Coordinates of C-alpha atoms and ligand atoms in Angstrom, one line a residue:
M18 CA 0.0 0.0 0.0
A19 CA 1.1 3.5 -0.7
G20 CA -0.3 7.0 -0.2
R21 CA -1.3 8.8 -3.4
S22 CA -2.4 12.4 -4.2
V23 CA -5.5 11.8 -6.3
V24 CA -7.4 14.5 -8.3
V25 CA -10.9 14.7 -6.9
G26 CA -12.1 18.0 -8.5
V27 CA -11.1 20.4 -11.2
G28 CA -12.4 23.8 -12.4
H29 CA -11.5 26.9 -14.3
Y30 CA -12.5 30.5 -14.8
L31 CA -11.8 32.8 -17.8
P32 CA -12.5 36.6 -17.8
E33 CA -15.5 37.6 -19.9
R34 CA -13.6 39.8 -22.4
I35 CA -12.4 37.8 -25.5
V36 CA -9.9 39.5 -27.7
P37 CA -9.5 38.1 -31.3
N38 CA -6.2 38.4 -33.1
S39 CA -7.7 41.0 -35.4
E40 CA -7.8 43.5 -32.5
F41 CA -4.0 43.8 -32.6
E42 CA -4.1 44.7 -36.3
K43 CA -5.5 48.1 -35.4
T44 CA -2.5 49.2 -33.3
L45 CA 0.5 47.0 -34.4
D46 CA 2.3 45.9 -37.6
T47 CA 0.9 42.3 -37.2
S48 CA -1.8 40.1 -38.7
D49 CA -4.2 37.4 -37.6
E50 CA -2.4 35.2 -40.2
W51 CA 1.1 35.7 -38.5
I52 CA -0.2 35.1 -35.0
R53 CA -2.2 32.0 -36.1
T54 CA 0.6 30.4 -38.1
R55 CA 3.5 31.2 -35.8
S56 CA 1.8 30.5 -32.5
G57 CA -1.6 28.7 -33.1
I58 CA -3.4 31.5 -31.0
E59 CA -6.7 32.8 -32.4
R60 CA -8.1 34.6 -29.3
R61 CA -7.4 35.2 -25.6
H62 CA -9.3 36.5 -22.6
F63 CA -8.3 39.7 -20.8
A64 CA -9.3 40.6 -17.2
A65 CA -11.6 43.6 -16.8
D66 CA -10.2 46.8 -15.2
G67 CA -10.0 46.1 -11.5
E68 CA -10.3 42.3 -11.9
T69 CA -7.3 40.7 -10.3
T70 CA -5.5 37.4 -10.2
S71 CA -7.1 36.4 -6.8
D72 CA -10.5 37.2 -8.3
L73 CA -9.9 34.7 -11.2
A74 CA -8.3 32.2 -8.8
T75 CA -11.2 32.3 -6.4
K76 CA -13.7 31.6 -9.1
A77 CA -11.6 28.6 -10.4
A78 CA -11.3 27.3 -6.9
E79 CA -15.0 27.5 -6.3
A80 CA -15.6 25.5 -9.5
A81 CA -13.1 22.9 -8.4
L82 CA -14.7 22.6 -5.0
A83 CA -18.1 22.2 -6.6
D84 CA -16.8 19.6 -9.0
A85 CA -15.4 17.6 -6.0
G86 CA -18.5 18.1 -3.9
L87 CA -16.4 19.7 -1.1
T88 CA -16.4 23.0 0.8
A89 CA -13.5 25.2 1.9
D90 CA -13.7 23.5 5.3
D91 CA -12.5 20.3 3.7
I92 CA -9.2 21.8 2.5
D93 CA -6.0 21.8 4.5
A94 CA -3.8 23.9 2.2
I95 CA -3.8 26.1 -0.8
I96 CA -0.9 26.5 -3.2
L97 CA -1.3 29.2 -5.9
A98 CA 1.1 29.3 -8.8
T99 CA 1.4 32.8 -10.2
S100 CA 3.8 35.5 -11.3
T101 CA 1.1 38.2 -11.3
A102 CA -0.2 38.3 -7.7
D103 CA -2.5 41.2 -6.8
L104 CA -0.1 42.7 -4.2
T105 CA 3.5 42.5 -3.3
F106 CA 2.2 40.8 -0.1
P107 CA 0.2 39.1 1.3
S108 CA 0.2 36.1 -1.1
A109 CA -2.6 35.8 -3.6
A110 CA -3.2 32.3 -2.0
T111 CA -4.1 33.8 1.4
M112 CA -6.4 36.3 -0.3
V113 CA -8.2 33.3 -2.0
Q114 CA -8.2 31.5 1.4
A115 CA -10.1 34.5 2.9
R116 CA -12.5 34.8 0.0
L117 CA -13.4 31.1 0.3
G118 CA -14.1 31.6 4.0
M119 CA -11.3 29.1 5.0
T120 CA -9.9 30.0 8.5
K121 CA -7.7 26.9 9.1
G122 CA -4.8 25.4 7.4
F123 CA -2.2 27.4 5.4
A124 CA -1.8 29.0 2.0
F125 CA 1.1 30.3 -0.1
D126 CA 2.1 31.3 -3.6
V127 CA 4.6 29.5 -5.8
Q128 CA 6.5 31.5 -8.4
A129 CA 8.0 29.5 -11.3
V130 CA 6.4 31.5 -14.1
C131 CA 5.0 29.3 -16.9
A132 CA 6.2 26.1 -15.1
G133 CA 4.5 27.3 -11.9
F134 CA 1.6 24.8 -11.9
V135 CA 4.0 21.8 -12.3
F136 CA 6.1 23.1 -9.4
A137 CA 2.9 23.7 -7.3
L138 CA 1.6 20.2 -8.0
S139 CA 4.9 18.6 -7.1
N140 CA 4.9 20.6 -3.8
A141 CA 1.3 19.7 -3.0
N142 CA 2.1 16.1 -3.6
A143 CA 5.1 16.4 -1.2
L144 CA 2.9 18.0 1.5
I145 CA 0.4 15.1 1.1
L146 CA 2.9 12.3 1.1
S147 CA 4.7 13.8 4.1
G148 CA 1.5 13.9 6.1
Q149 CA 1.3 17.7 6.4
A150 CA -2.0 17.9 4.5
K151 CA -4.7 15.5 3.4
R152 CA -6.4 17.8 0.8
V153 CA -4.7 20.5 -1.1
L154 CA -6.3 23.1 -3.5
V155 CA -3.7 23.8 -6.2
I156 CA -4.4 26.8 -8.4
G157 CA -2.7 28.4 -11.4
A158 CA -3.9 32.0 -12.0
E159 CA -2.5 34.9 -14.0
T160 CA -3.2 38.3 -15.3
F161 CA -0.3 38.6 -17.8
S162 CA -2.2 41.4 -19.6
R163 CA -0.9 43.6 -16.7
I164 CA 2.8 43.1 -17.7
M165 CA 2.6 43.4 -21.5
D166 CA 4.4 46.1 -23.4
W167 CA 1.5 46.8 -25.9
S168 CA 4.0 48.3 -28.4
D169 CA 6.0 45.0 -28.6
R170 CA 4.3 42.9 -31.2
S171 CA 6.7 39.9 -30.5
T172 CA 5.2 39.4 -27.0
C173 CA 1.9 41.2 -26.5
V174 CA -0.1 39.1 -29.0
L175 CA 0.9 35.8 -27.2
F176 CA -0.4 36.0 -23.7
G177 CA -3.8 35.9 -22.0
D178 CA -5.5 35.9 -18.5
G179 CA -7.2 33.0 -16.7
A180 CA -7.2 30.5 -13.9
G181 CA -7.6 26.8 -13.3
A182 CA -7.7 24.8 -10.1
L183 CA -7.7 21.2 -8.9
I184 CA -8.0 19.4 -5.6
L185 CA -5.6 16.7 -4.6
E186 CA -6.7 14.2 -1.9
L187 CA -4.7 11.6 0.0
Q188 CA -6.0 8.1 -1.0
E189 CA -4.5 4.7 -0.6
G190 CA -3.0 3.0 -3.7
E191 CA -1.2 -0.3 -4.4
G192 CA 2.1 1.4 -4.9
T193 CA 2.2 0.6 -8.6
A194 CA 2.0 2.7 -11.7
Q195 CA -1.6 1.5 -12.1
D196 CA -2.6 3.6 -9.1
R197 CA -4.7 6.7 -9.5
G198 CA -3.0 10.0 -8.5
I199 CA 0.4 11.6 -8.9
L200 CA 3.0 8.9 -9.9
A201 CA 6.1 11.0 -10.5
T202 CA 7.3 14.5 -10.8
D203 CA 10.5 16.1 -12.3
L204 CA 11.5 19.7 -11.6
N205 CA 14.4 21.7 -13.1
S206 CA 15.7 25.2 -13.4
D207 CA 18.8 26.9 -14.8
G208 CA 19.2 30.5 -13.9
R209 CA 21.9 31.1 -16.5
Y210 CA 19.0 31.6 -19.0
K211 CA 17.4 34.6 -17.2
D212 CA 17.8 37.0 -20.1
L213 CA 15.7 34.8 -22.5
L214 CA 12.5 35.5 -20.6
Y215 CA 12.0 38.0 -17.8
V216 CA 10.1 41.1 -16.5
D217 CA 12.3 44.2 -16.5
G218 CA 11.0 45.5 -13.2
G219 CA 10.0 44.3 -9.7
V220 CA 9.6 45.3 -6.1
S221 CA 13.3 45.6 -5.4
T222 CA 13.9 47.6 -8.6
Q223 CA 10.9 49.9 -7.8
S224 CA 8.7 49.3 -10.8
T225 CA 6.3 46.8 -12.3
G226 CA 8.1 46.3 -15.5
H227 CA 7.1 44.5 -18.8
L228 CA 7.7 41.0 -20.1
R229 CA 10.7 40.6 -22.3
M230 CA 11.3 37.5 -24.3
Q231 CA 13.7 36.1 -26.9
G232 CA 11.0 33.9 -28.3
N233 CA 13.0 31.9 -30.8
Q234 CA 15.7 31.1 -28.2
V235 CA 13.0 29.9 -25.7
F236 CA 11.4 27.9 -28.4
R237 CA 14.7 26.0 -29.0
H238 CA 15.0 25.1 -25.3
A239 CA 11.3 24.2 -25.0
V240 CA 11.0 21.2 -27.4
E241 CA 14.2 19.5 -26.2
K242 CA 13.7 20.1 -22.5
L243 CA 10.0 19.3 -22.4
A244 CA 10.3 15.9 -24.2
K245 CA 13.2 15.0 -21.9
T246 CA 11.5 16.0 -18.6
A247 CA 8.4 14.0 -19.6
E248 CA 10.5 10.9 -20.3
T249 CA 12.4 11.3 -17.1
A250 CA 9.2 11.4 -15.0
L251 CA 7.6 8.5 -16.9
S252 CA 10.7 6.3 -16.6
A253 CA 11.0 6.9 -12.9
V254 CA 7.9 4.7 -12.5
G255 CA 8.7 2.3 -15.2
L256 CA 6.4 3.9 -17.8
S257 CA 7.2 5.0 -21.3
N258 CA 5.7 7.4 -23.8
S259 CA 3.5 4.8 -25.4
D260 CA 1.7 4.3 -22.0
V261 CA 0.5 8.0 -22.1
D262 CA -3.2 8.7 -22.9
W263 CA -2.9 12.4 -22.8
I264 CA -0.1 15.0 -22.9
V265 CA -1.5 18.1 -21.2
P266 CA 1.2 20.6 -22.1
H267 CA 1.8 24.2 -21.1
Q268 CA 0.0 26.1 -23.9
A269 CA 2.5 28.6 -25.2
N270 CA 2.7 27.8 -28.9
I271 CA 1.1 25.1 -31.1
R272 CA 4.4 24.4 -32.8
I273 CA 6.1 23.7 -29.5
I274 CA 3.2 21.4 -28.5
Q275 CA 3.5 19.6 -31.9
G276 CA 7.3 19.4 -31.7
T277 CA 7.2 17.9 -28.2
A278 CA 4.5 15.3 -29.1
K279 CA 6.5 14.3 -32.2
K280 CA 9.7 14.0 -30.2
M281 CA 7.8 11.8 -27.8
G282 CA 6.4 9.7 -30.7
L283 CA 2.8 10.5 -29.9
P284 CA 0.1 11.7 -32.3
M285 CA -1.7 15.0 -31.8
E286 CA -4.9 12.9 -31.0
N287 CA -3.2 12.3 -27.6
V288 CA -2.7 16.0 -26.8
V289 CA -5.1 18.4 -25.1
V290 CA -4.8 21.7 -27.0
T291 CA -6.4 25.0 -25.8
V292 CA -3.8 27.5 -27.0
Q293 CA -6.1 28.7 -29.8
D294 CA -8.7 29.9 -27.3
H295 CA -6.6 31.0 -24.3
G296 CA -3.2 32.1 -25.6
N297 CA -0.4 31.6 -23.2
T298 CA -1.8 32.0 -19.7
S299 CA 1.5 31.1 -18.0
A300 CA 0.9 29.1 -14.7
A301 CA -2.8 28.9 -15.5
S302 CA -2.5 27.1 -18.8
I303 CA -2.1 23.5 -17.5
P304 CA -5.0 23.5 -15.0
L305 CA -7.2 25.3 -17.6
A306 CA -6.3 22.6 -20.2
L307 CA -7.0 19.8 -17.6
S308 CA -10.4 21.4 -16.8
V309 CA -11.4 22.0 -20.4
G310 CA -10.1 18.5 -21.4
K311 CA -12.3 16.9 -18.8
E312 CA -15.3 19.1 -19.9
R313 CA -14.8 18.1 -23.6
G314 CA -14.9 14.4 -22.6
Q315 CA -11.2 13.9 -23.6
I316 CA -9.8 13.1 -20.1
K317 CA -11.5 10.2 -18.3
Q318 CA -10.9 8.5 -15.0
R319 CA -7.8 6.3 -14.9
D320 CA -6.3 7.9 -18.0
L321 CA -2.5 8.3 -17.8
I322 CA -1.6 12.0 -18.1
V323 CA 1.8 13.7 -18.5
T324 CA 1.8 17.5 -18.0
E325 CA 4.9 19.5 -18.9
A326 CA 5.9 23.2 -18.9
I327 CA 8.8 25.6 -19.4
G328 CA 9.1 29.3 -18.7
G329 CA 11.1 32.1 -17.2
G330 CA 14.1 31.0 -15.2
L331 CA 14.4 29.0 -17.2
A332 CA 12.3 26.7 -15.1
W333 CA 10.8 23.5 -16.4
G334 CA 9.3 20.2 -15.3
S335 CA 6.6 17.5 -15.6
V336 CA 4.1 15.6 -13.6
V337 CA 2.9 12.1 -14.4
L338 CA -0.5 11.3 -12.9
R339 CA -3.3 8.8 -13.4
W340 CA -6.6 10.8 -13.5
Ligands
LIG12 O1 5.4 30.3 -21.9 C1 6.8 30.6 -21.7 C2 7.6 30.1 -22.7 N1 7.4 30.9 -23.9 C3 7.4 30.2 -25.1 O2 7.4 29.0 -25.1 C4 7.4 31.0 -26.3 C5 8.4 30.4 -27.3 N2 8.5 31.1 -28.5 C6 7.6 31.2 -29.5 O3 6.5 30.8 -29.3 C7 8.0 31.8 -30.8 O4 9.4 31.9 -30.9 C8 7.3 33.1 -31.2 C9 5.8 32.9 -31.5 C10 7.4 34.1 -30.0 C11 7.9 33.7 -32.4 O5 7.9 32.8 -33.5 P1 9.2 32.5 -34.4 O6 8.9 31.7 -35.5 O7 10.3 32.1 -33.4 O8 9.5 34.0 -34.9 P2 10.8 34.9 -34.7 O9 10.9 35.4 -33.3 O10 12.0 34.2 -35.2 O11 10.4 36.1 -35.6 C12 10.2 36.0 -37.0 C13 9.8 37.3 -37.6 C14 10.7 38.5 -37.2 O12 10.9 39.3 -38.3 P3 12.3 39.3 -39.1 O13 13.4 39.6 -38.1 O14 12.4 37.8 -39.6 O15 12.1 40.3 -40.1 C15 9.8 39.2 -36.2 O16 10.1 40.6 -36.1 O17 8.5 37.7 -37.2 C16 8.5 39.0 -36.7 N3 7.4 39.1 -35.7 C17 6.1 39.4 -36.1 N4 5.5 39.7 -37.2 C18 4.2 40.0 -37.2 C19 7.5 39.0 -34.4 N5 6.2 39.1 -33.8 C20 5.4 39.4 -34.9 C21 4.0 39.7 -34.9 N6 3.5 40.0 -36.1 N7 3.2 39.7 -33.8

């Protein structure tokens, strides 16, 4: 027998305002055609004025709790992956905790940019397996529209806002790769690549700053590192790429998603793709894709899923779980 962190609920929230690629044609030297063919993005959601990351996160959390048939009282801990918290402090996670009416347990943010949800899942699993929590609400929520340079066509057309959440619960398994729940995780970072993707401001430099990215350099790292981290996590539990029912990748670019699937020897029929509708929502993209994938009827109980993500840091990693 072995303890496992099993997904018992999932949900998401997207801000109301949908912005099609054609909107950017009005202000920038760009085209719907370029954005579609280079990134796969067709539209994205942007938060309304005054709508914050913790607002989106709270709505996604409420949807996940409803899906699980649980209330905030049933949750021991909240981990919120974000790089765009409402305030410098307190954490967005504690703000969600208050909004949910949860007065026990603990809550904190994780900052690993686009890989944030994978890092949060791995940390939630560790809390559960070490006996520090029985049920953890894991959220990815972002308002990247707040850190865009709207005059930089190479970045501002790529990102969107949104939130996704899931609930992990301690359940007993057999200790085999047939168990439901998180089976393996693999986390990596290499700070030497800071200049490829960063925000040129922050608390200690006294500004908010804007996202800066050398997109084609990040692209090169992405395909190679994502396929490798997925294979590392799978092989840790004696599984291989051919065992995977669904790749649920970070949704940055359809060409990265296709390249990674190809490198893993899997057809696109085995990949959950939402990038066309959401753009790149950073740490929110994986829980959004899990929630939408379940809603579409793609992801079913006992399916073997590998999630993988890379972003600023560089930081990258993967989680293998049986749904
Ligand atoms: O989530 C965190 C991780 N981030 C990522 O994974 C993003 C990774 N990178 C990418 O998705 C792609 O590199 C991009 C979509 C950002 C760019 O695609 P690319 O095929 O790598 O294009 P590029 O950067 O090499 O640029 C090609 C051309 C350039 O023009 P020149 O120098 O060839 O004349 C750009 O100036 O496309 C130009 N360009 C645009 N043209 C029209 C860049 N942005 C735009 C735009 N509209 N919005």
